[in-house]
mmCIF file of C-alpha atoms and ligand atoms in Angstrom:
data_model
loop_
_atom_site.group_PDB
_atom_site.id
_atom_site.type_symbol
_atom_site.label_atom_id
_atom_site.label_comp_id
_atom_site.label_asym_id
_atom_site.label_seq_id
_atom_site.Cartn_x
_atom_site.Cartn_y
_atom_site.Cartn_z
ATOM 1 C CA HIS A 9 0.000 0.000 0.000
ATOM 2 C CA ASP A 10 1.608 3.238 -1.028
ATOM 3 C CA GLY A 11 -1.274 5.684 -1.036
ATOM 4 C CA GLN A 12 -1.161 6.075 -4.782
ATOM 5 C CA GLY A 13 -4.712 4.944 -5.264
ATOM 6 C CA GLU A 14 -6.678 1.799 -5.665
ATOM 7 C CA HIS A 15 -4.769 -1.456 -5.668
ATOM 8 C CA ALA A 16 -5.724 -4.904 -6.691
ATOM 9 C CA GLN A 17 -4.160 -8.244 -5.990
ATOM 10 C CA HIS A 18 -3.884 -10.944 -8.617
ATOM 11 C CA GLU A 19 -7.187 -12.380 -7.493
ATOM 12 C CA ARG A 20 -8.694 -8.951 -8.088
ATOM 13 C CA SER A 21 -9.374 -8.261 -4.462
ATOM 14 C CA ALA A 22 -10.251 -4.671 -3.850
ATOM 15 C CA PHE A 23 -8.896 -2.217 -1.346
ATOM 16 C CA VAL A 24 -10.536 0.985 -0.368
ATOM 17 C CA GLN A 25 -9.130 3.887 1.565
ATOM 18 C CA HIS A 26 -11.411 5.163 4.261
ATOM 19 C CA ASP A 27 -10.531 7.774 6.860
ATOM 20 C CA GLY A 28 -6.887 7.356 5.921
ATOM 21 C CA ARG A 29 -6.912 3.616 6.478
ATOM 22 C CA TRP A 30 -6.921 0.878 3.879
ATOM 23 C CA TYR A 31 -9.581 -1.754 4.034
ATOM 24 C CA PHE A 32 -9.627 -5.028 2.216
ATOM 25 C CA ILE A 33 -12.912 -5.684 0.476
ATOM 26 C CA ASP A 34 -13.448 -9.282 -0.449
ATOM 27 C CA PRO A 35 -14.806 -9.543 -3.997
ATOM 28 C CA SER A 36 -17.628 -11.681 -2.672
ATOM 29 C CA VAL A 37 -18.728 -9.087 -0.137
ATOM 30 C CA PRO A 38 -20.743 -6.895 -2.496
ATOM 31 C CA LEU A 39 -22.687 -9.988 -3.502
ATOM 32 C CA ARG A 40 -23.689 -10.613 0.074
ATOM 33 C CA THR A 41 -23.821 -7.096 1.375
ATOM 34 C CA GLY A 42 -26.778 -5.008 0.436
ATOM 35 C CA ARG A 43 -26.103 -1.348 -0.146
ATOM 36 C CA ASN A 44 -28.312 -0.526 2.820
ATOM 37 C CA ASP A 45 -26.565 -3.019 5.101
ATOM 38 C CA PRO A 46 -23.825 -2.011 7.541
ATOM 39 C CA CYS A 47 -20.488 -1.642 5.795
ATOM 40 C CA PRO A 48 -18.194 -4.688 6.159
ATOM 41 C CA CYS A 49 -15.233 -2.438 6.964
ATOM 42 C CA GLY A 50 -16.603 -1.995 10.463
ATOM 43 C CA SER A 51 -17.786 1.583 10.254
ATOM 44 C CA ASP A 52 -21.277 2.318 11.485
ATOM 45 C CA GLN A 53 -22.302 3.641 8.101
ATOM 46 C CA LYS A 54 -24.359 1.915 5.499
ATOM 47 C CA PHE A 55 -22.344 0.201 2.809
ATOM 48 C CA LYS A 56 -23.640 2.541 0.099
ATOM 49 C CA LYS A 57 -22.575 5.542 2.157
ATOM 50 C CA CYS A 58 -19.166 4.059 2.965
ATOM 51 C CA CYS A 59 -16.855 1.769 1.012
ATOM 52 C CA ALA A 60 -19.324 1.162 -1.811
ATOM 53 C CA ALA A 61 -18.807 4.775 -2.758
ATOM 54 C CA TYR A 62 -15.086 4.067 -3.275
ATOM 55 C CA LEU A 63 -15.434 0.949 -5.341
HETATM 56 ZN ZN1 ZN B 1502 -16.659 1.021 4.756
#
């Protein structure tokens, strides 16, 4: 992680930067996580208001 933007591993995992921290977003998460569900990164925001906005 070097802060240069979005990174992806070979398996196309996604990372998002949120409040200055990087979070790993499993590619399967968006399939399970509704946009109105709590964000899997652990914030108290809804997914659509949080990491989904960065993907
Ligand atoms: Zn989030």
